[in-house]
Amino acid sequence: MKRILFLTLAVAMTACSPKNTVPSGNRSILADGWTLSRAGASAQYTVQVPSTVAGALSDAGFFAEDLMVARNYEKADKAIFDDTWTYTKTFSGKPGKGQHAELVFDGLDYYADIFLNGKQIASSDTTSGVFIRRTYDVTGLLKGQNKLEVKLRRAVKGDLNIGFVDWNPRPLDESMGIVRPVTLHTTGAVSIEDVYVVPDLDVENFKTADLCVRVRLRNRESRAVDADIVLDLGGGPVRVPVSLNPGDLKEFVLTPGEAGILHIDNPRVWWSWDLGKPELYTLAVCVEEGGKVSDTEKTTFGIRKIESRLTEDGYRQMMLNGKDVLIKGAGWTDDIFLRDTPESIERQVRYVMDMNMNLIRFENIWGKDDTVYDLCDRLGVMALVGFSCQWEWEDYCGLPEYKGYGCINGKEVEDLAFAYFRDQVTRLHNHPAVIAWMTGSDRIPNPDLEQRYLAVYAREDYRPYICSAKSQKSLAGWSGTKMEGPYEYVAPDYWYKDTEAGGAFGWNTETGIGTNLPQLESLKKIIPAESLWPLSDVWDYHCTASSSAMNNTKVLQETVNNLYGGFDGLNDFVRKAHAVDYDGTRAMFEAFRVRVPKGTGIVQWMLNSAWPSLYWQQYDWYGVPTAAYYGTKKACEPVQLLFDYATRKVYAVNETLTPRELQATVQVFDAASKPIGKETKTVKVGYREVVPVFDLKRYDGKPHFVALALTDGGNPVADNFYCLPAKDNEYDWKKTNWYITPITAWSDLGFVFRQPKAEVEMTVEAGKVTLVNKSDVISYMNILKAKDAAGNLVTPAYWSDNFFPLLPGETKVVTCRTEAEGYHIELDN
């Protein structure tokens, strides 16, 4: 009822107010109708905000369509971004009698001079820094028809800017632009500066929850004001009287004692999607003076409990609603020109769920707005947020490093970093998906700065504070994390055998096997035909931008040569690279599941790419899944059978809250696809249990295939498949460095691709694909492709399984969910 009342009041005030005024409590986002121009040039571009200058120009067709193709990006003219660029917006609105208006800028990159109706309200000598929320009282400047000009200069060496580190080339414009929303906020005498909801859930029986609501109000008048805070959770409003002195900025802490609706019986609990339903609440807050609305705000939040503890080995174990959870996630990046849309972001978050992962790591305060965090809330994907290593290495930041604390040292830069932290923690503190903050990535903050961080964090957040993504100690204690690599290829057995670096123990906050090669259809978009084969420097250019390693395909070529005995042409190379990717990425996730509770978390480096890349991605820049995507999906199936390369045993795992009793089957085939063993057992497995099922040591010494299946009353639950060599890889453990452990003797998996080509029959009906292996040999790695009429892979296309084998005589049915029309299915086997 109260939400309807708010709307009615707003309409009434609009109707009765002078021309061009807006109701108190109105937040008008100035998104459309901006123009963009370069100093000294006559051309104007119609743009939207938020945007970067390069992103806006790209949308306007300024760059050639092939900017990201081949090596064209390095030839682009960066000099145009040395000039000042101006965003201009005209809009209607002025405050009425007793009203106040402010312009709110959530993110300006990087140096800004701001003018409203010809009057300068901000100067670039004091207005710099991207992650600060800036507000300007413009009550006396609005005229009804208004002109807003924002003149921007790009960040330079030494600035704490948005960071892409070495993942790809730097943005041409250094992300210059209005990169977060601009809002015109109109209020009465009292404005709502922030609403912060702290839930306290009884996780013993989930029958009650208490909310603490902190409402920060500002009295914009030079007189004392008596007002009412009106709270509504959907069941009717509750009023709490408050008083503010002239000019007060004051926080009011409301508990069930002040407002009974803040005690909730039988609460709807927020869970990550894999454990339950991500329930959300909406709290409407209004401040009224004399019965009239002065300001309003709606806040979405979730009721759940986030905790962590250090294990006996010193690693951090995250807990959700009293349950230990294994973190299974990947690292996010925005598009290189910050061109992500709500649609593209939702597709990516749903990809995370489709891969059966439960977390996204944001090493940077990503997002042009809250879209990605809102989606994580709504869909139930946990979020780990924090600062980027962009500011911890002199090569990237441009400031000198100091005593292991990175580049943020000295009053001016520390004040800026503190302002960033304060504003971004406050911005995100109501998102239930956020489970922790990391104030460091590769380093820790210096003690003086961290004291300030900890003080504001105690006031503005309640979730675990983690000082670093690496195993380090700060004023806050041990991070409980590790970041020892690898970032380049290691074989599946590595994850089970390594006990010192990236192996399956603790919480590995970023790691991966290096190259995650796109499918051939994407490769042909990135690399022109003349450079596609043989492998050329164009391939290398689309690896990472690191100056020290991972900047070419040499390791991938070496891996394919040594594992599979070489490659014959483009198609063969890509197919074998997919096999490397699938098996390597799958093993990484599987090992951490097998090693629970010693393994507490695994974060793939990375989830996505900022530009067309060959490295660190579970789906490519075009939105097409890589082999790593399907390897991850298979590894993280909620209930699964997993092969341990170290013990040679098969384990059943379960990461649902429901215990299962299932039938487990193992079939073993020799190198020629002839069956040499089969066994079936009944297995019982509960939440986070790791139950040994089969011992396969007796098959060691000869190459073989292992097929695993879980069924329930004859109905398929999960399957898995391994190609196992006669001999494992041998590593030079003493030469392990930050990105790789060298392999000194390679396994021989050549038998995998020496199988005769199998005859596979495919039928397609309404998104359902049936494959039948009509041969007596294994059909290894059947790749299904949904293509449009032009031969492009459609996105998103959610396959129930892909890149999978077919046993001799096997029939398998898979499904494809997509909103695309007019597509057809192709099989590559």
mmCIF file of C-alpha atoms in Angstrom, residues 67-365:
data_model
loop_
_atom_site.group_PDB
_atom_site.id
_atom_site.type_symbol
_atom_site.label_atom_id
_atom_site.label_comp_id
_atom_site.label_asym_id
_atom_site.label_seq_id
_atom_site.Cartn_x
_atom_site.Cartn_y
_atom_site.Cartn_z
ATOM 1 C CA LEU A 67 39.495 -2.600 -35.403
ATOM 2 C CA MET A 68 39.828 -5.739 -33.270
ATOM 3 C CA VAL A 69 40.918 -7.975 -36.166
ATOM 4 C CA ALA A 70 44.528 -9.027 -36.791
ATOM 5 C CA ARG A 71 46.913 -6.323 -35.490
ATOM 6 C CA ASN A 72 44.738 -3.370 -36.438
ATOM 7 C CA TYR A 73 44.234 -2.275 -32.845
ATOM 8 C CA GLU A 74 47.898 -1.396 -32.378
ATOM 9 C CA LYS A 75 47.693 0.899 -35.433
ATOM 10 C CA ALA A 76 44.717 2.915 -34.124
ATOM 11 C CA ASP A 77 45.290 6.620 -33.504
ATOM 12 C CA LYS A 78 45.542 7.196 -29.741
ATOM 13 C CA ALA A 79 46.544 10.835 -30.142
ATOM 14 C CA ILE A 80 42.929 11.963 -30.468
ATOM 15 C CA PHE A 81 42.432 10.971 -26.837
ATOM 16 C CA ASP A 82 45.148 13.349 -25.679
ATOM 17 C CA ASP A 83 42.646 16.152 -26.285
ATOM 18 C CA THR A 84 39.745 17.193 -24.090
ATOM 19 C CA TRP A 85 36.405 15.572 -24.921
ATOM 20 C CA THR A 86 33.114 17.127 -23.899
ATOM 21 C CA TYR A 87 29.852 15.392 -23.061
ATOM 22 C CA THR A 88 26.876 17.782 -23.401
ATOM 23 C CA LYS A 89 23.299 17.231 -22.268
ATOM 24 C CA THR A 90 20.243 19.487 -22.264
ATOM 25 C CA PHE A 91 17.401 18.625 -19.920
ATOM 26 C CA SER A 92 14.320 20.102 -18.290
ATOM 27 C CA GLY A 93 13.757 20.614 -14.588
ATOM 28 C CA LYS A 94 14.069 23.093 -11.739
ATOM 29 C CA PRO A 95 13.237 22.826 -8.054
ATOM 30 C CA GLY A 96 9.999 24.281 -6.755
ATOM 31 C CA LYS A 97 9.490 26.174 -3.541
ATOM 32 C CA GLY A 98 11.160 24.388 -0.637
ATOM 33 C CA GLN A 99 12.916 21.911 -2.899
ATOM 34 C CA HIS A 100 16.579 21.170 -3.365
ATOM 35 C CA ALA A 101 18.330 19.625 -6.351
ATOM 36 C CA GLU A 102 21.686 17.949 -6.750
ATOM 37 C CA LEU A 103 23.569 16.438 -9.647
ATOM 38 C CA VAL A 104 25.122 13.092 -8.775
ATOM 39 C CA PHE A 105 28.043 11.661 -10.772
ATOM 40 C CA ASP A 106 28.802 8.048 -9.869
ATOM 41 C CA GLY A 107 31.932 7.769 -12.007
ATOM 42 C CA LEU A 108 33.985 10.248 -14.032
ATOM 43 C CA ASP A 109 37.147 9.114 -15.780
ATOM 44 C CA TYR A 110 39.410 10.849 -15.163
ATOM 45 C CA TYR A 111 39.908 14.651 -14.926
ATOM 46 C CA ALA A 112 36.636 16.592 -15.103
ATOM 47 C CA ASP A 113 35.563 20.202 -15.517
ATOM 48 C CA ILE A 114 31.789 20.437 -15.113
ATOM 49 C CA PHE A 115 29.598 23.347 -16.204
ATOM 50 C CA LEU A 116 25.868 23.838 -15.663
ATOM 51 C CA ASN A 117 24.185 26.631 -17.589
ATOM 52 C CA GLY A 118 27.571 28.223 -18.174
ATOM 53 C CA LYS A 119 28.699 28.165 -14.535
ATOM 54 C CA GLN A 120 31.582 25.919 -13.528
ATOM 55 C CA ILE A 121 30.614 23.627 -10.644
ATOM 56 C CA ALA A 122 33.727 21.422 -10.627
ATOM 57 C CA SER A 123 37.324 21.878 -11.684
ATOM 58 C CA SER A 124 39.687 19.196 -12.918
ATOM 59 C CA ASP A 125 42.422 20.294 -10.537
ATOM 60 C CA THR A 126 40.302 18.859 -7.709
ATOM 61 C CA THR A 127 37.910 16.591 -9.624
ATOM 62 C CA SER A 128 39.894 13.522 -10.607
ATOM 63 C CA GLY A 129 39.580 9.829 -9.919
ATOM 64 C CA VAL A 130 37.148 7.310 -11.358
ATOM 65 C CA PHE A 131 35.574 5.495 -8.403
ATOM 66 C CA ILE A 132 34.292 8.476 -6.423
ATOM 67 C CA ARG A 133 30.626 9.402 -6.083
ATOM 68 C CA ARG A 134 30.382 13.187 -6.502
ATOM 69 C CA THR A 135 27.353 15.337 -5.672
ATOM 70 C CA TYR A 136 26.796 19.011 -6.460
ATOM 71 C CA ASP A 137 24.025 21.190 -5.072
ATOM 72 C CA VAL A 138 22.533 22.869 -8.134
ATOM 73 C CA THR A 139 19.368 24.244 -6.525
ATOM 74 C CA GLY A 140 20.106 27.811 -7.534
ATOM 75 C CA LEU A 141 21.453 26.987 -10.999
ATOM 76 C CA LEU A 142 18.598 25.106 -12.631
ATOM 77 C CA LYS A 143 16.515 27.249 -14.974
ATOM 78 C CA GLY A 144 13.894 24.918 -16.373
ATOM 79 C CA GLN A 145 15.807 24.312 -19.609
ATOM 80 C CA ASN A 146 19.354 23.411 -18.685
ATOM 81 C CA LYS A 147 22.656 22.686 -20.359
ATOM 82 C CA LEU A 148 25.187 20.384 -18.698
ATOM 83 C CA GLU A 149 28.742 20.120 -20.019
ATOM 84 C CA VAL A 150 31.333 17.645 -18.736
ATOM 85 C CA LYS A 151 34.824 18.219 -20.115
ATOM 86 C CA LEU A 152 37.136 15.256 -19.612
ATOM 87 C CA ARG A 153 40.816 14.479 -19.939
ATOM 88 C CA ARG A 154 42.150 10.948 -19.803
ATOM 89 C CA ALA A 155 44.121 9.354 -17.008
ATOM 90 C CA VAL A 156 47.909 9.483 -17.237
ATOM 91 C CA LYS A 157 50.743 7.435 -15.801
ATOM 92 C CA GLY A 158 50.465 7.339 -12.023
ATOM 93 C CA ASP A 159 46.677 7.700 -11.845
ATOM 94 C CA LEU A 160 44.525 5.128 -10.021
ATOM 95 C CA ASN A 161 42.420 4.291 -13.021
ATOM 96 C CA ILE A 162 40.288 1.357 -14.169
ATOM 97 C CA GLY A 163 42.728 -1.484 -14.758
ATOM 98 C CA PHE A 164 42.952 -4.226 -17.365
ATOM 99 C CA VAL A 165 46.536 -5.029 -16.324
ATOM 100 C CA ASP A 166 48.127 -7.486 -18.796
ATOM 101 C CA TRP A 167 44.935 -9.247 -19.853
ATOM 102 C CA ASN A 168 44.815 -7.353 -23.149
ATOM 103 C CA PRO A 169 46.158 -4.133 -24.695
ATOM 104 C CA ARG A 170 45.259 -0.978 -22.803
ATOM 105 C CA PRO A 171 42.076 0.852 -23.854
ATOM 106 C CA LEU A 172 42.890 3.433 -26.515
ATOM 107 C CA ASP A 173 41.404 6.226 -24.386
ATOM 108 C CA GLU A 174 42.428 4.841 -20.971
ATOM 109 C CA SER A 175 38.664 4.467 -20.311
ATOM 110 C CA MET A 176 38.056 8.218 -20.433
ATOM 111 C CA GLY A 177 34.373 9.062 -20.129
ATOM 112 C CA ILE A 178 31.320 9.344 -17.938
ATOM 113 C CA VAL A 179 31.553 5.705 -16.926
ATOM 114 C CA ARG A 180 28.763 5.575 -14.339
ATOM 115 C CA PRO A 181 25.263 7.115 -14.271
ATOM 116 C CA VAL A 182 24.503 10.810 -13.884
ATOM 117 C CA THR A 183 21.424 11.520 -11.786
ATOM 118 C CA LEU A 184 19.358 14.629 -11.020
ATOM 119 C CA HIS A 185 18.061 14.136 -7.487
ATOM 120 C CA THR A 186 15.310 16.427 -6.190
ATOM 121 C CA THR A 187 14.329 16.519 -2.502
ATOM 122 C CA GLY A 188 12.541 18.535 0.124
ATOM 123 C CA ALA A 189 14.276 19.810 3.223
ATOM 124 C CA VAL A 190 15.640 16.370 4.128
ATOM 125 C CA SER A 191 17.359 14.002 1.720
ATOM 126 C CA ILE A 192 18.131 10.313 2.090
ATOM 127 C CA GLU A 193 21.867 9.859 1.637
ATOM 128 C CA ASP A 194 21.991 6.104 2.190
ATOM 129 C CA VAL A 195 19.924 3.152 3.360
ATOM 130 C CA TYR A 196 21.903 0.225 4.728
ATOM 131 C CA VAL A 197 20.252 -3.056 5.754
ATOM 132 C CA VAL A 198 22.112 -5.523 7.992
ATOM 133 C CA PRO A 199 20.297 -8.873 8.316
ATOM 134 C CA ASP A 200 20.783 -11.200 11.278
ATOM 135 C CA LEU A 201 19.479 -14.663 10.401
ATOM 136 C CA ASP A 202 19.037 -17.480 12.902
ATOM 137 C CA VAL A 203 20.787 -20.276 10.990
ATOM 138 C CA GLU A 204 19.976 -22.921 13.587
ATOM 139 C CA ASN A 205 16.370 -23.235 12.458
ATOM 140 C CA PHE A 206 15.808 -20.395 9.913
ATOM 141 C CA LYS A 207 12.628 -19.377 11.746
ATOM 142 C CA THR A 208 13.498 -15.767 12.572
ATOM 143 C CA ALA A 209 15.557 -12.870 11.321
ATOM 144 C CA ASP A 210 16.138 -9.364 12.636
ATOM 145 C CA LEU A 211 17.046 -6.410 10.457
ATOM 146 C CA CYS A 212 19.083 -3.404 11.435
ATOM 147 C CA VAL A 213 18.321 -0.520 9.061
ATOM 148 C CA ARG A 214 20.649 2.461 9.048
ATOM 149 C CA VAL A 215 19.189 5.523 7.370
ATOM 150 C CA ARG A 216 21.536 8.419 6.719
ATOM 151 C CA LEU A 217 19.712 11.743 6.362
ATOM 152 C CA ARG A 218 20.865 15.242 5.463
ATOM 153 C CA ASN A 219 19.069 18.397 6.525
ATOM 154 C CA ARG A 220 19.512 20.751 3.597
ATOM 155 C CA GLU A 221 17.970 23.716 5.396
ATOM 156 C CA SER A 222 19.438 26.241 7.810
ATOM 157 C CA ARG A 223 16.644 25.421 10.254
ATOM 158 C CA ALA A 224 15.929 22.470 12.513
ATOM 159 C CA VAL A 225 13.590 19.891 11.010
ATOM 160 C CA ASP A 226 11.291 17.334 12.616
ATOM 161 C CA ALA A 227 10.516 14.509 10.237
ATOM 162 C CA ASP A 228 9.307 10.938 10.000
ATOM 163 C CA ILE A 229 11.186 8.011 8.541
ATOM 164 C CA VAL A 230 8.590 5.744 6.964
ATOM 165 C CA LEU A 231 9.554 2.105 6.408
ATOM 166 C CA ASP A 232 7.600 -0.409 4.350
ATOM 167 C CA LEU A 233 8.530 -4.031 3.635
ATOM 168 C CA GLY A 234 5.312 -4.644 1.740
ATOM 169 C CA GLY A 235 3.028 -5.256 4.683
ATOM 170 C CA GLY A 236 2.193 -1.682 5.582
ATOM 171 C CA PRO A 237 4.169 1.401 6.673
ATOM 172 C CA VAL A 238 5.794 2.102 10.033
ATOM 173 C CA ARG A 239 6.755 5.634 11.110
ATOM 174 C CA VAL A 240 9.735 6.603 13.197
ATOM 175 C CA PRO A 241 9.989 10.303 14.235
ATOM 176 C CA VAL A 242 13.419 11.945 13.979
ATOM 177 C CA SER A 243 14.897 15.404 14.455
ATOM 178 C CA LEU A 244 17.770 17.084 12.622
ATOM 179 C CA ASN A 245 19.626 20.260 13.467
ATOM 180 C CA PRO A 246 20.409 22.804 10.747
ATOM 181 C CA GLY A 247 22.755 21.284 8.143
ATOM 182 C CA ASP A 248 22.891 17.922 9.914
ATOM 183 C CA LEU A 249 24.205 14.767 8.260
ATOM 184 C CA LYS A 250 23.001 12.119 10.669
ATOM 185 C CA GLU A 251 22.567 8.341 10.685
ATOM 186 C CA PHE A 252 19.551 6.787 12.394
ATOM 187 C CA VAL A 253 19.897 3.151 13.448
ATOM 188 C CA LEU A 254 16.558 1.356 13.423
ATOM 189 C CA THR A 255 16.062 -2.086 14.931
ATOM 190 C CA PRO A 256 12.973 -4.175 15.727
ATOM 191 C CA GLY A 257 12.702 -2.137 18.934
ATOM 192 C CA GLU A 258 12.033 1.038 16.917
ATOM 193 C CA ALA A 259 10.128 -0.648 14.073
ATOM 194 C CA GLY A 260 8.465 -3.995 14.688
ATOM 195 C CA ILE A 261 8.425 -4.905 10.992
ATOM 196 C CA LEU A 262 12.191 -5.378 11.200
ATOM 197 C CA HIS A 263 11.633 -8.632 13.083
ATOM 198 C CA ILE A 264 10.667 -11.288 10.549
ATOM 199 C CA ASP A 265 9.229 -14.696 11.324
ATOM 200 C CA ASN A 266 9.827 -17.508 8.828
ATOM 201 C CA PRO A 267 12.010 -15.314 6.604
ATOM 202 C CA ARG A 268 12.525 -16.021 2.948
ATOM 203 C CA VAL A 269 16.246 -16.821 2.834
ATOM 204 C CA TRP A 270 18.727 -15.873 0.106
ATOM 205 C CA TRP A 271 20.779 -18.845 -1.084
ATOM 206 C CA SER A 272 23.218 -19.198 -3.914
ATOM 207 C CA TRP A 273 21.427 -20.792 -6.854
ATOM 208 C CA ASP A 274 23.091 -24.177 -6.372
ATOM 209 C CA LEU A 275 21.899 -24.541 -2.777
ATOM 210 C CA GLY A 276 18.445 -23.001 -2.876
ATOM 211 C CA LYS A 277 16.423 -20.014 -4.001
ATOM 212 C CA PRO A 278 17.898 -16.479 -3.957
ATOM 213 C CA GLU A 279 15.001 -14.777 -2.163
ATOM 214 C CA LEU A 280 14.955 -10.977 -2.175
ATOM 215 C CA TYR A 281 13.125 -8.301 -0.201
ATOM 216 C CA THR A 282 12.412 -4.679 -1.099
ATOM 217 C CA LEU A 283 12.473 -2.008 1.570
ATOM 218 C CA ALA A 284 10.781 1.293 0.707
ATOM 219 C CA VAL A 285 12.051 4.210 2.771
ATOM 220 C CA CYS A 286 10.455 7.624 2.787
ATOM 221 C CA VAL A 287 11.261 10.704 4.835
ATOM 222 C CA GLU A 288 8.348 13.054 5.379
ATOM 223 C CA GLU A 289 8.122 16.520 6.850
ATOM 224 C CA GLY A 290 4.716 17.758 7.910
ATOM 225 C CA GLY A 291 3.064 14.824 6.129
ATOM 226 C CA LYS A 292 4.696 15.685 2.792
ATOM 227 C CA VAL A 293 7.289 13.562 1.033
ATOM 228 C CA SER A 294 10.776 15.003 1.253
ATOM 229 C CA ASP A 295 12.690 12.063 -0.247
ATOM 230 C CA THR A 296 12.265 8.369 -1.050
ATOM 231 C CA GLU A 297 14.481 5.410 -1.772
ATOM 232 C CA LYS A 298 13.926 1.722 -2.444
ATOM 233 C CA THR A 299 16.521 -0.845 -1.465
ATOM 234 C CA THR A 300 16.667 -4.490 -2.491
ATOM 235 C CA PHE A 301 18.377 -6.836 -0.053
ATOM 236 C CA GLY A 302 18.529 -10.477 0.970
ATOM 237 C CA ILE A 303 18.314 -12.222 4.304
ATOM 238 C CA ARG A 304 21.264 -14.560 4.696
ATOM 239 C CA LYS A 305 24.373 -15.014 6.803
ATOM 240 C CA ILE A 306 27.891 -14.747 5.365
ATOM 241 C CA GLU A 307 30.788 -15.916 7.508
ATOM 242 C CA SER A 308 34.296 -17.285 7.091
ATOM 243 C CA ARG A 309 36.906 -18.975 9.208
ATOM 244 C CA LEU A 310 40.486 -20.141 8.828
ATOM 245 C CA THR A 311 40.981 -23.895 8.567
ATOM 246 C CA GLU A 312 43.637 -25.749 10.521
ATOM 247 C CA ASP A 313 45.876 -25.274 7.463
ATOM 248 C CA GLY A 314 45.343 -21.510 7.513
ATOM 249 C CA TYR A 315 43.001 -21.258 4.520
ATOM 250 C CA ARG A 316 39.749 -19.372 4.422
ATOM 251 C CA GLN A 317 36.545 -21.394 4.392
ATOM 252 C CA MET A 318 33.482 -19.428 3.309
ATOM 253 C CA MET A 319 30.110 -20.200 4.896
ATOM 254 C CA LEU A 320 26.636 -19.339 3.635
ATOM 255 C CA ASN A 321 23.763 -19.609 6.090
ATOM 256 C CA GLY A 322 25.844 -21.808 8.362
ATOM 257 C CA LYS A 323 26.931 -24.166 5.567
ATOM 258 C CA ASP A 324 30.516 -24.576 4.413
ATOM 259 C CA VAL A 325 30.660 -23.944 0.655
ATOM 260 C CA LEU A 326 33.308 -24.757 -1.913
ATOM 261 C CA ILE A 327 33.900 -21.643 -3.975
ATOM 262 C CA LYS A 328 33.815 -22.469 -7.696
ATOM 263 C CA GLY A 329 34.178 -19.333 -9.777
ATOM 264 C CA ALA A 330 35.988 -17.313 -12.411
ATOM 265 C CA GLY A 331 37.371 -13.791 -12.861
ATOM 266 C CA TRP A 332 35.286 -11.143 -14.633
ATOM 267 C CA THR A 333 36.390 -8.338 -16.925
ATOM 268 C CA ASP A 334 34.329 -5.672 -18.642
ATOM 269 C CA ASP A 335 34.619 -5.020 -22.365
ATOM 270 C CA ILE A 336 37.749 -3.063 -23.262
ATOM 271 C CA PHE A 337 35.630 0.005 -24.157
ATOM 272 C CA LEU A 338 33.029 -0.653 -21.412
ATOM 273 C CA ARG A 339 30.324 -1.492 -23.942
ATOM 274 C CA ASP A 340 28.584 -4.243 -21.989
ATOM 275 C CA THR A 341 24.796 -4.038 -22.079
ATOM 276 C CA PRO A 342 22.196 -5.410 -19.648
ATOM 277 C CA GLU A 343 21.533 -8.166 -22.179
ATOM 278 C CA SER A 344 25.180 -9.155 -22.593
ATOM 279 C CA ILE A 345 25.729 -9.066 -18.835
ATOM 280 C CA GLU A 346 22.733 -11.292 -18.132
ATOM 281 C CA ARG A 347 23.945 -13.762 -20.740
ATOM 282 C CA GLN A 348 27.296 -13.956 -18.982
ATOM 283 C CA VAL A 349 25.885 -14.412 -15.487
ATOM 284 C CA ARG A 350 23.654 -17.172 -16.820
ATOM 285 C CA TYR A 351 26.728 -18.735 -18.421
ATOM 286 C CA VAL A 352 28.267 -18.914 -14.940
ATOM 287 C CA MET A 353 25.227 -20.814 -13.709
ATOM 288 C CA ASP A 354 25.183 -23.054 -16.779
ATOM 289 C CA MET A 355 28.775 -24.040 -15.977
ATOM 290 C CA ASN A 356 27.578 -25.019 -12.471
ATOM 291 C CA MET A 357 29.815 -22.399 -10.836
ATOM 292 C CA ASN A 358 28.624 -20.381 -7.852
ATOM 293 C CA LEU A 359 30.798 -17.237 -7.841
ATOM 294 C CA ILE A 360 32.227 -14.425 -9.948
ATOM 295 C CA ARG A 361 35.377 -12.670 -8.796
ATOM 296 C CA PHE A 362 35.492 -8.961 -9.647
ATOM 297 C CA GLU A 363 39.144 -7.900 -9.450
ATOM 298 C CA ASN A 364 38.234 -4.298 -10.056
ATOM 299 C CA ILE A 365 35.046 -2.407 -9.304
#
